[in-house]
PDB file of C-alpha atoms and ligand atoms in Angstrom:
ATOM      1  CA  MET Z   1     -17.119 -60.580 169.662  1.00  0.00           C
ATOM      2  CA  PRO Z   2     -19.849 -60.910 172.280  1.00  0.00           C
ATOM      3  CA  GLU Z   3     -22.824 -62.889 171.015  1.00  0.00           C
ATOM      4  CA  LEU Z   4     -26.429 -63.068 172.193  1.00  0.00           C
ATOM      5  CA  PRO Z   5     -25.829 -64.643 175.642  1.00  0.00           C
ATOM      6  CA  GLU Z   6     -23.137 -62.113 176.555  1.00  0.00           C
ATOM      7  CA  VAL Z   7     -25.200 -59.147 175.346  1.00  0.00           C
ATOM      8  CA  GLU Z   8     -28.365 -60.422 177.026  1.00  0.00           C
ATOM      9  CA  THR Z   9     -26.410 -60.774 180.271  1.00  0.00           C
ATOM     10  CA  VAL Z  10     -25.483 -57.086 180.005  1.00  0.00           C
ATOM     11  CA  ARG Z  11     -29.073 -56.147 179.129  1.00  0.00           C
ATOM     12  CA  ARG Z  12     -30.381 -57.826 182.281  1.00  0.00           C
ATOM     13  CA  GLY Z  13     -27.852 -55.923 184.362  1.00  0.00           C
ATOM     14  CA  LEU Z  14     -28.884 -52.615 182.802  1.00  0.00           C
ATOM     15  CA  GLU Z  15     -32.544 -53.417 183.431  1.00  0.00           C
ATOM     16  CA  GLN Z  16     -31.730 -54.115 187.067  1.00  0.00           C
ATOM     17  CA  HIS Z  17     -29.317 -51.275 187.825  1.00  0.00           C
ATOM     18  CA  VAL Z  18     -29.964 -48.457 185.345  1.00  0.00           C
ATOM     19  CA  ALA Z  19     -33.558 -48.577 184.023  1.00  0.00           C
ATOM     20  CA  GLY Z  20     -35.805 -46.046 185.740  1.00  0.00           C
ATOM     21  CA  ARG Z  21     -32.972 -43.721 186.757  1.00  0.00           C
ATOM     22  CA  THR Z  22     -32.460 -40.149 185.580  1.00  0.00           C
ATOM     23  CA  ILE Z  23     -29.172 -39.170 183.978  1.00  0.00           C
ATOM     24  CA  ASP Z  24     -27.390 -36.247 185.583  1.00  0.00           C
ATOM     25  CA  THR Z  25     -24.308 -35.812 183.417  1.00  0.00           C
ATOM     26  CA  VAL Z  26     -22.854 -37.542 180.365  1.00  0.00           C
ATOM     27  CA  ARG Z  27     -19.208 -37.140 179.471  1.00  0.00           C
ATOM     28  CA  VAL Z  28     -17.807 -38.522 176.222  1.00  0.00           C
ATOM     29  CA  LEU Z  29     -14.135 -39.182 176.902  1.00  0.00           C
ATOM     30  CA  HIS Z  30     -13.270 -40.526 173.439  1.00  0.00           C
ATOM     31  CA  PRO Z  31     -15.013 -39.273 170.263  1.00  0.00           C
ATOM     32  CA  ARG Z  32     -14.645 -42.640 168.531  1.00  0.00           C
ATOM     33  CA  ALA Z  33     -17.152 -44.141 170.971  1.00  0.00           C
ATOM     34  CA  VAL Z  34     -19.895 -41.866 169.554  1.00  0.00           C
ATOM     35  CA  ARG Z  35     -18.787 -41.952 165.909  1.00  0.00           C
ATOM     36  CA  ARG Z  36     -22.305 -42.933 164.764  1.00  0.00           C
ATOM     37  CA  GLN Z  37     -23.825 -39.868 166.430  1.00  0.00           C
ATOM     38  CA  PRO Z  38     -24.532 -37.511 163.485  1.00  0.00           C
ATOM     39  CA  ALA Z  39     -23.413 -34.299 165.255  1.00  0.00           C
ATOM     40  CA  GLY Z  40     -20.874 -35.917 167.564  1.00  0.00           C
ATOM     41  CA  ALA Z  41     -20.167 -35.868 171.274  1.00  0.00           C
ATOM     42  CA  ALA Z  42     -21.858 -32.574 172.159  1.00  0.00           C
ATOM     43  CA  GLU Z  43     -25.128 -33.746 170.612  1.00  0.00           C
ATOM     44  CA  PHE Z  44     -24.888 -37.103 172.394  1.00  0.00           C
ATOM     45  CA  GLU Z  45     -24.307 -35.471 175.766  1.00  0.00           C
ATOM     46  CA  SER Z  46     -27.047 -32.844 175.448  1.00  0.00           C
ATOM     47  CA  ALA Z  47     -29.580 -35.375 174.119  1.00  0.00           C
ATOM     48  CA  LEU Z  48     -29.274 -37.393 177.328  1.00  0.00           C
ATOM     49  CA  ALA Z  49     -28.535 -35.044 180.233  1.00  0.00           C
ATOM     50  CA  GLY Z  50     -31.506 -34.782 182.580  1.00  0.00           C
ATOM     51  CA  ARG Z  51     -33.507 -37.525 180.892  1.00  0.00           C
ATOM     52  CA  SER Z  52     -34.892 -40.697 182.422  1.00  0.00           C
ATOM     53  CA  LEU Z  53     -33.980 -44.141 181.149  1.00  0.00           C
ATOM     54  CA  GLY Z  54     -36.709 -46.671 180.489  1.00  0.00           C
ATOM     55  CA  SER Z  55     -36.430 -50.381 179.961  1.00  0.00           C
ATOM     56  CA  ALA Z  56     -33.424 -52.141 178.440  1.00  0.00           C
ATOM     57  CA  ARG Z  57     -34.039 -54.091 175.240  1.00  0.00           C
ATOM     58  CA  ARG Z  58     -31.989 -56.142 172.827  1.00  0.00           C
ATOM     59  CA  ARG Z  59     -31.953 -57.425 169.279  1.00  0.00           C
ATOM     60  CA  GLY Z  60     -29.159 -59.785 168.359  1.00  0.00           C
ATOM     61  CA  LYS Z  61     -25.930 -58.185 169.535  1.00  0.00           C
ATOM     62  CA  TYR Z  62     -27.367 -54.664 169.933  1.00  0.00           C
ATOM     63  CA  LEU Z  63     -28.977 -53.329 173.050  1.00  0.00           C
ATOM     64  CA  TRP Z  64     -30.797 -50.118 173.832  1.00  0.00           C
ATOM     65  CA  LEU Z  65     -32.457 -48.249 176.650  1.00  0.00           C
ATOM     66  CA  SER Z  66     -35.575 -46.255 175.874  1.00  0.00           C
ATOM     67  CA  VAL Z  67     -35.287 -42.544 176.624  1.00  0.00           C
ATOM     68  CA  GLY Z  68     -38.851 -41.300 176.214  1.00  0.00           C
ATOM     69  CA  GLU Z  69     -39.553 -41.867 172.500  1.00  0.00           C
ATOM     70  CA  ASP Z  70     -35.846 -42.062 171.739  1.00  0.00           C
ATOM     71  CA  ALA Z  71     -33.270 -44.807 172.248  1.00  0.00           C
ATOM     72  CA  LEU Z  72     -29.782 -44.943 173.722  1.00  0.00           C
ATOM     73  CA  LEU Z  73     -28.325 -47.626 171.448  1.00  0.00           C
ATOM     74  CA  ALA Z  74     -25.145 -49.585 172.211  1.00  0.00           C
ATOM     75  CA  HIS Z  75     -22.992 -52.125 170.428  1.00  0.00           C
ATOM     76  CA  LEU Z  76     -20.151 -53.629 172.440  1.00  0.00           C
ATOM     77  CA  GLY Z  77     -17.904 -54.320 169.447  1.00  0.00           C
ATOM     78  CA  MET Z  78     -14.977 -56.560 170.342  1.00  0.00           C
ATOM     79  CA  SER Z  79     -14.161 -55.382 173.840  1.00  0.00           C
ATOM     80  CA  GLY Z  80     -16.888 -52.993 175.024  1.00  0.00           C
ATOM     81  CA  GLN Z  81     -18.224 -53.268 178.559  1.00  0.00           C
ATOM     82  CA  LEU Z  82     -21.075 -51.436 180.260  1.00  0.00           C
ATOM     83  CA  LEU Z  83     -20.132 -51.361 183.908  1.00  0.00           C
ATOM     84  CA  VAL Z  84     -22.107 -50.189 186.920  1.00  0.00           C
ATOM     85  CA  VAL Z  85     -19.468 -48.735 189.221  1.00  0.00           C
ATOM     86  CA  GLU Z  86     -19.563 -46.944 192.567  1.00  0.00           C
ATOM     87  CA  PRO Z  87     -18.760 -43.242 191.983  1.00  0.00           C
ATOM     88  CA  ASP Z  88     -15.722 -43.256 194.300  1.00  0.00           C
ATOM     89  CA  GLN Z  89     -13.987 -45.892 192.154  1.00  0.00           C
ATOM     90  CA  PRO Z  90     -11.131 -44.478 190.018  1.00  0.00           C
ATOM     91  CA  LEU Z  91     -11.849 -44.029 186.315  1.00  0.00           C
ATOM     92  CA  SER Z  92     -10.063 -46.680 184.258  1.00  0.00           C
ATOM     93  CA  PRO Z  93      -8.087 -45.360 181.256  1.00  0.00           C
ATOM     94  CA  HIS Z  94     -10.422 -47.291 178.929  1.00  0.00           C
ATOM     95  CA  VAL Z  95     -13.617 -45.496 179.983  1.00  0.00           C
ATOM     96  CA  ARG Z  96     -15.054 -43.897 176.817  1.00  0.00           C
ATOM     97  CA  ILE Z  97     -18.401 -42.590 178.060  1.00  0.00           C
ATOM     98  CA  TRP Z  98     -19.252 -41.780 181.656  1.00  0.00           C
ATOM     99  CA  PHE Z  99     -22.822 -41.403 182.904  1.00  0.00           C
ATOM    100  CA  THR Z 100     -23.735 -40.143 186.367  1.00  0.00           C
ATOM    101  CA  PHE Z 101     -27.253 -40.206 187.776  1.00  0.00           C
ATOM    102  CA  CYS Z 102     -29.437 -37.833 189.737  1.00  0.00           C
ATOM    103  CA  GLY Z 103     -29.677 -38.747 193.398  1.00  0.00           C
ATOM    104  CA  GLY Z 104     -26.222 -40.353 193.420  1.00  0.00           C
ATOM    105  CA  GLY Z 105     -25.641 -44.085 193.384  1.00  0.00           C
ATOM    106  CA  ALA Z 106     -23.545 -46.119 190.996  1.00  0.00           C
ATOM    107  CA  ASP Z 107     -22.313 -44.638 187.688  1.00  0.00           C
ATOM    108  CA  LEU Z 108     -22.558 -46.291 184.305  1.00  0.00           C
ATOM    109  CA  ARG Z 109     -19.232 -46.468 182.483  1.00  0.00           C
ATOM    110  CA  PHE Z 110     -18.844 -47.566 178.882  1.00  0.00           C
ATOM    111  CA  THR Z 111     -15.376 -49.038 178.847  1.00  0.00           C
ATOM    112  CA  ASP Z 112     -13.786 -50.213 175.621  1.00  0.00           C
ATOM    113  CA  GLN Z 113     -10.122 -51.063 175.273  1.00  0.00           C
ATOM    114  CA  ARG Z 114     -10.144 -51.272 171.475  1.00  0.00           C
ATOM    115  CA  THR Z 115     -12.981 -48.789 170.865  1.00  0.00           C
ATOM    116  CA  PHE Z 116     -14.727 -50.889 168.213  1.00  0.00           C
ATOM    117  CA  GLY Z 117     -17.966 -50.548 170.175  1.00  0.00           C
ATOM    118  CA  HIS Z 118     -20.132 -47.457 170.093  1.00  0.00           C
ATOM    119  CA  MET Z 119     -23.185 -45.726 171.526  1.00  0.00           C
ATOM    120  CA  CYS Z 120     -25.599 -43.260 169.938  1.00  0.00           C
ATOM    121  CA  VAL Z 121     -28.960 -41.632 170.552  1.00  0.00           C
ATOM    122  CA  VAL Z 122     -31.578 -42.558 167.956  1.00  0.00           C
ATOM    123  CA  ARG Z 123     -34.587 -40.215 167.663  1.00  0.00           C
ATOM    124  CA  ASP Z 124     -37.914 -42.063 167.914  1.00  0.00           C
ATOM    125  CA  GLY Z 125     -36.021 -45.321 168.354  1.00  0.00           C
ATOM    126  CA  ALA Z 126     -37.568 -46.541 171.616  1.00  0.00           C
ATOM    127  CA  GLU Z 127     -39.477 -49.425 170.011  1.00  0.00           C
ATOM    128  CA  LEU Z 128     -36.833 -50.441 167.471  1.00  0.00           C
ATOM    129  CA  PRO Z 129     -33.982 -48.098 166.539  1.00  0.00           C
ATOM    130  CA  ALA Z 130     -33.895 -47.449 162.765  1.00  0.00           C
ATOM    131  CA  PRO Z 131     -30.173 -48.316 162.340  1.00  0.00           C
ATOM    132  CA  ILE Z 132     -30.878 -51.905 163.428  1.00  0.00           C
ATOM    133  CA  ALA Z 133     -34.323 -52.393 161.870  1.00  0.00           C
ATOM    134  CA  HIS Z 134     -32.773 -54.545 159.100  1.00  0.00           C
ATOM    135  CA  ILE Z 135     -31.438 -57.037 161.649  1.00  0.00           C
ATOM    136  CA  ALA Z 136     -33.502 -60.202 161.868  1.00  0.00           C
ATOM    137  CA  PRO Z 137     -35.157 -61.191 165.155  1.00  0.00           C
ATOM    138  CA  ASP Z 138     -33.085 -63.476 167.353  1.00  0.00           C
ATOM    139  CA  PRO Z 139     -34.313 -66.882 168.527  1.00  0.00           C
ATOM    140  CA  PHE Z 140     -35.577 -65.531 171.868  1.00  0.00           C
ATOM    141  CA  GLU Z 141     -37.788 -62.784 170.445  1.00  0.00           C
ATOM    142  CA  PRO Z 142     -41.553 -63.273 170.063  1.00  0.00           C
ATOM    143  CA  ALA Z 143     -41.156 -62.109 166.436  1.00  0.00           C
ATOM    144  CA  PHE Z 144     -38.865 -65.055 165.673  1.00  0.00           C
ATOM    145  CA  ASP Z 145     -40.592 -67.301 163.117  1.00  0.00           C
ATOM    146  CA  GLN Z 146     -38.830 -70.653 162.866  1.00  0.00           C
ATOM    147  CA  GLY Z 147     -40.896 -71.914 159.906  1.00  0.00           C
ATOM    148  CA  ALA Z 148     -40.195 -68.817 157.840  1.00  0.00           C
ATOM    149  CA  LEU Z 149     -36.516 -68.952 158.759  1.00  0.00           C
ATOM    150  CA  ILE Z 150     -36.202 -72.580 157.638  1.00  0.00           C
ATOM    151  CA  THR Z 151     -37.669 -71.658 154.259  1.00  0.00           C
ATOM    152  CA  ARG Z 152     -35.259 -68.722 153.886  1.00  0.00           C
ATOM    153  CA  LEU Z 153     -32.290 -70.774 155.126  1.00  0.00           C
ATOM    154  CA  ARG Z 154     -32.919 -73.508 152.576  1.00  0.00           C
ATOM    155  CA  GLY Z 155     -33.122 -70.870 149.865  1.00  0.00           C
ATOM    156  CA  ARG Z 156     -29.561 -69.675 150.517  1.00  0.00           C
ATOM    157  CA  ARG Z 157     -26.795 -70.687 148.157  1.00  0.00           C
ATOM    158  CA  THR Z 158     -24.142 -70.582 150.850  1.00  0.00           C
ATOM    159  CA  GLY Z 159     -22.618 -72.763 153.559  1.00  0.00           C
ATOM    160  CA  ILE Z 160     -24.728 -73.171 156.687  1.00  0.00           C
ATOM    161  CA  LYS Z 161     -22.255 -71.560 159.062  1.00  0.00           C
ATOM    162  CA  ARG Z 162     -22.083 -68.471 156.874  1.00  0.00           C
ATOM    163  CA  ALA Z 163     -25.900 -68.412 156.859  1.00  0.00           C
ATOM    164  CA  LEU Z 164     -26.040 -68.640 160.660  1.00  0.00           C
ATOM    165  CA  LEU Z 165     -23.732 -65.620 160.917  1.00  0.00           C
ATOM    166  CA  ASP Z 166     -25.880 -63.565 158.511  1.00  0.00           C
ATOM    167  CA  GLN Z 167     -27.625 -61.123 160.858  1.00  0.00           C
ATOM    168  CA  SER Z 168     -30.295 -60.374 158.256  1.00  0.00           C
ATOM    169  CA  LEU Z 169     -31.383 -64.028 158.468  1.00  0.00           C
ATOM    170  CA  ILE Z 170     -31.017 -64.728 162.213  1.00  0.00           C
ATOM    171  CA  SER Z 171     -29.338 -62.459 164.745  1.00  0.00           C
ATOM    172  CA  GLY Z 172     -27.280 -62.995 167.863  1.00  0.00           C
ATOM    173  CA  VAL Z 173     -25.248 -65.974 166.627  1.00  0.00           C
ATOM    174  CA  GLY Z 174     -21.503 -65.523 166.148  1.00  0.00           C
ATOM    175  CA  ASN Z 175     -18.522 -67.764 165.627  1.00  0.00           C
ATOM    176  CA  ILE Z 176     -18.602 -69.522 168.995  1.00  0.00           C
ATOM    177  CA  TYR Z 177     -22.240 -70.535 169.169  1.00  0.00           C
ATOM    178  CA  ALA Z 178     -22.449 -71.331 165.452  1.00  0.00           C
ATOM    179  CA  ASP Z 179     -19.703 -73.950 165.862  1.00  0.00           C
ATOM    180  CA  GLU Z 180     -21.304 -75.348 169.003  1.00  0.00           C
ATOM    181  CA  ALA Z 181     -24.765 -75.582 167.410  1.00  0.00           C
ATOM    182  CA  LEU Z 182     -23.394 -77.254 164.266  1.00  0.00           C
ATOM    183  CA  TRP Z 183     -21.599 -79.829 166.417  1.00  0.00           C
ATOM    184  CA  ARG Z 184     -24.773 -80.564 168.373  1.00  0.00           C
ATOM    185  CA  ALA Z 185     -26.749 -80.928 165.140  1.00  0.00           C
ATOM    186  CA  ARG Z 186     -23.965 -83.089 163.590  1.00  0.00           C
ATOM    187  CA  LEU Z 187     -23.719 -80.855 160.542  1.00  0.00           C
ATOM    188  CA  HIS Z 188     -20.554 -79.671 158.789  1.00  0.00           C
ATOM    189  CA  TRP Z 189     -20.120 -75.895 158.597  1.00  0.00           C
ATOM    190  CA  ALA Z 190     -19.634 -75.912 154.799  1.00  0.00           C
ATOM    191  CA  ARG Z 191     -22.776 -77.878 154.058  1.00  0.00           C
ATOM    192  CA  PRO Z 192     -24.719 -75.921 151.398  1.00  0.00           C
ATOM    193  CA  ALA Z 193     -27.838 -74.476 153.062  1.00  0.00           C
ATOM    194  CA  GLU Z 194     -29.961 -75.430 150.048  1.00  0.00           C
ATOM    195  CA  THR Z 195     -29.243 -79.141 150.645  1.00  0.00           C
ATOM    196  CA  LEU Z 196     -30.581 -79.168 154.230  1.00  0.00           C
ATOM    197  CA  THR Z 197     -33.700 -81.253 154.681  1.00  0.00           C
ATOM    198  CA  GLY Z 198     -36.529 -79.766 156.729  1.00  0.00           C
ATOM    199  CA  PRO Z 199     -35.740 -81.993 159.739  1.00  0.00           C
ATOM    200  CA  GLU Z 200     -32.025 -81.103 159.533  1.00  0.00           C
ATOM    201  CA  ALA Z 201     -32.822 -77.385 159.484  1.00  0.00           C
ATOM    202  CA  SER Z 202     -35.154 -77.820 162.484  1.00  0.00           C
ATOM    203  CA  ARG Z 203     -32.464 -79.767 164.328  1.00  0.00           C
ATOM    204  CA  LEU Z 204     -29.944 -77.026 163.638  1.00  0.00           C
ATOM    205  CA  LEU Z 205     -32.207 -74.233 164.865  1.00  0.00           C
ATOM    206  CA  SER Z 206     -33.121 -76.209 167.980  1.00  0.00           C
ATOM    207  CA  ALA Z 207     -29.405 -76.639 168.638  1.00  0.00           C
ATOM    208  CA  VAL Z 208     -28.858 -72.894 168.179  1.00  0.00           C
ATOM    209  CA  ARG Z 209     -31.594 -72.096 170.670  1.00  0.00           C
ATOM    210  CA  ASP Z 210     -30.377 -74.696 173.174  1.00  0.00           C
ATOM    211  CA  VAL Z 211     -26.757 -73.598 173.127  1.00  0.00           C
ATOM    212  CA  LEU Z 212     -27.666 -69.907 173.407  1.00  0.00           C
ATOM    213  CA  GLY Z 213     -30.027 -70.663 176.293  1.00  0.00           C
ATOM    214  CA  GLU Z 214     -27.506 -72.780 178.158  1.00  0.00           C
ATOM    215  CA  ALA Z 215     -24.805 -70.151 177.723  1.00  0.00           C
ATOM    216  CA  LEU Z 216     -27.139 -67.416 178.916  1.00  0.00           C
ATOM    217  CA  ALA Z 217     -27.972 -69.424 182.036  1.00  0.00           C
ATOM    218  CA  VAL Z 218     -24.328 -69.207 183.132  1.00  0.00           C
ATOM    219  CA  GLY Z 219     -23.664 -65.627 182.042  1.00  0.00           C
ATOM    220  CA  GLY Z 220     -22.171 -66.391 178.611  1.00  0.00           C
ATOM    221  CA  THR Z 221     -18.603 -67.136 177.576  1.00  0.00           C
ATOM    222  CA  SER Z 222     -15.789 -64.884 178.780  1.00  0.00           C
ATOM    223  CA  PHE Z 223     -12.674 -65.030 176.653  1.00  0.00           C
ATOM    224  CA  ASP Z 224      -9.757 -63.037 178.057  1.00  0.00           C
ATOM    225  CA  ASP Z 225     -12.147 -61.771 180.751  1.00  0.00           C
ATOM    226  CA  LEU Z 226     -13.486 -59.304 178.179  1.00  0.00           C
ATOM    227  CA  TYR Z 227     -17.139 -60.260 178.185  1.00  0.00           C
ATOM    228  CA  VAL Z 228     -18.503 -59.471 181.590  1.00  0.00           C
ATOM    229  CA  ASN Z 229     -21.776 -58.494 183.205  1.00  0.00           C
ATOM    230  CA  VAL Z 230     -22.408 -54.958 184.470  1.00  0.00           C
ATOM    231  CA  ASN Z 231     -20.658 -55.850 187.712  1.00  0.00           C
ATOM    232  CA  GLY Z 232     -17.513 -56.942 185.869  1.00  0.00           C
ATOM    233  CA  GLU Z 233     -18.068 -60.667 186.502  1.00  0.00           C
ATOM    234  CA  SER Z 234     -17.266 -63.324 183.885  1.00  0.00           C
ATOM    235  CA  GLY Z 235     -19.647 -65.955 182.598  1.00  0.00           C
ATOM    236  CA  TYR Z 236     -18.438 -69.528 182.634  1.00  0.00           C
ATOM    237  CA  PHE Z 237     -19.839 -71.259 179.558  1.00  0.00           C
ATOM    238  CA  GLU Z 238     -16.278 -71.604 178.244  1.00  0.00           C
ATOM    239  CA  ARG Z 239     -15.924 -74.800 180.280  1.00  0.00           C
ATOM    240  CA  SER Z 240     -18.979 -76.246 178.475  1.00  0.00           C
ATOM    241  CA  LEU Z 241     -17.727 -75.657 174.936  1.00  0.00           C
ATOM    242  CA  ALA Z 242     -17.646 -78.903 172.937  1.00  0.00           C
ATOM    243  CA  VAL Z 243     -15.579 -77.850 169.913  1.00  0.00           C
ATOM    244  CA  TYR Z 244     -14.900 -74.104 169.843  1.00  0.00           C
ATOM    245  CA  GLY Z 245     -11.246 -73.438 170.671  1.00  0.00           C
ATOM    246  CA  ARG Z 246     -10.592 -77.187 171.227  1.00  0.00           C
ATOM    247  CA  GLU Z 247      -8.445 -78.097 168.219  1.00  0.00           C
ATOM    248  CA  GLY Z 248      -6.781 -81.482 168.757  1.00  0.00           C
ATOM    249  CA  PHE Z 249      -8.794 -82.293 171.884  1.00  0.00           C
ATOM    250  CA  PRO Z 250     -11.134 -85.303 171.753  1.00  0.00           C
ATOM    251  CA  CYS Z 251     -14.703 -84.828 170.558  1.00  0.00           C
ATOM    252  CA  LEU Z 252     -16.941 -85.176 173.604  1.00  0.00           C
ATOM    253  CA  ARG Z 253     -19.180 -87.605 171.688  1.00  0.00           C
ATOM    254  CA  CYS Z 254     -16.785 -89.887 169.808  1.00  0.00           C
ATOM    255  CA  GLY Z 255     -13.235 -89.059 170.932  1.00  0.00           C
ATOM    256  CA  THR Z 256     -11.948 -88.043 167.475  1.00  0.00           C
ATOM    257  CA  PRO Z 257      -9.620 -85.014 167.713  1.00  0.00           C
ATOM    258  CA  VAL Z 258     -11.451 -81.762 166.937  1.00  0.00           C
ATOM    259  CA  ARG Z 259     -10.317 -80.142 163.708  1.00  0.00           C
ATOM    260  CA  ARG Z 260      -9.920 -76.454 162.926  1.00  0.00           C
ATOM    261  CA  ASP Z 261     -10.428 -75.080 159.412  1.00  0.00           C
ATOM    262  CA  PRO Z 262      -9.827 -71.529 158.232  1.00  0.00           C
ATOM    263  CA  PHE Z 263     -13.154 -69.747 157.824  1.00  0.00           C
ATOM    264  CA  MET Z 264     -13.734 -66.107 156.806  1.00  0.00           C
ATOM    265  CA  ASN Z 265     -10.421 -64.944 158.335  1.00  0.00           C
ATOM    266  CA  ARG Z 266     -11.317 -66.834 161.497  1.00  0.00           C
ATOM    267  CA  SER Z 267     -11.769 -70.515 162.301  1.00  0.00           C
ATOM    268  CA  ALA Z 268     -14.399 -73.218 162.175  1.00  0.00           C
ATOM    269  CA  TYR Z 269     -14.093 -76.026 164.726  1.00  0.00           C
ATOM    270  CA  SER Z 270     -15.783 -79.368 164.113  1.00  0.00           C
ATOM    271  CA  CYS Z 271     -15.515 -83.103 164.664  1.00  0.00           C
ATOM    272  CA  PRO Z 272     -14.278 -84.913 161.504  1.00  0.00           C
ATOM    273  CA  ARG Z 273     -16.339 -87.978 162.364  1.00  0.00           C
ATOM    274  CA  CYS Z 274     -19.615 -86.530 163.734  1.00  0.00           C
ATOM    275  CA  GLN Z 275     -19.639 -83.736 161.142  1.00  0.00           C
ATOM    276  CA  PRO Z 276     -18.361 -85.227 157.880  1.00  0.00           C
ATOM    277  CA  ARG Z 277     -17.343 -82.777 155.184  1.00  0.00           C
ATOM    278  CA  PRO Z 278     -19.979 -82.497 152.422  1.00  0.00           C
ATOM    279  CA  ARG Z 279     -19.096 -84.068 149.074  1.00  0.00           C
ATOM    280  CA  GLN Z 280     -17.981 -81.555 146.475  1.00  0.00           C
TER     281      GLN Z 280
HETATM  282 ZN1   ZN E 301     -17.265 -86.654 167.218  1.00  0.00          ZN
END
């Protein structure tokens, strides 16, 4: 699933290519893509036609464009892409929602092979759409409060990787960047959050911020070419990953083969030497 750097890359593209333009037509080509819209596709289309898009914003893995007082909210799911495409380009079979703009120019096409992503219009959501108000600020937002987060983190009776993935605690971090941050901070993913010292928690959050920032600087990580910017281009942080997806390859710090453990139906990658398993 795209994480903060991939979603922020898309947000920047929307800000550059779509913000400030007026929608001409909206066509929902697959109802599943608007399944969160209370009255369905017709409501989605009529709520947007003829309206101007304001700035593009993001919280965690969600992004939205203001539409007057309202918001056009998007979640990319597993495979969603928001692509800015010249109108004469053929429509791919995976386009789910198709926006054209007044005055011509490039279209916006929400393309989603697996249709786990979605878009909806949220009334009065321009500042912060209600459906995502429970999501915690991400490390790049002004509202992010590291001191308060450390206190909450150390109050959790759960492993630290699970805590990092809890979007009500900190948003934008998924499986990839959690593993990378834990490796940088030399902490095992199963370490109980309540046993972290203050300095360890600070080190972990600094690592989270660093890895997200570095990934963002190169357009994120593109697995299977799924996570792309609005022009369809891949990011290249994959080549900088230290542990994620590198089972059996040497740790970049100490040379010990990276290990993979099952974790919440997925995997956790770590170095057995730099990140020793906590004692039971
Ligand atoms: Zn190591």
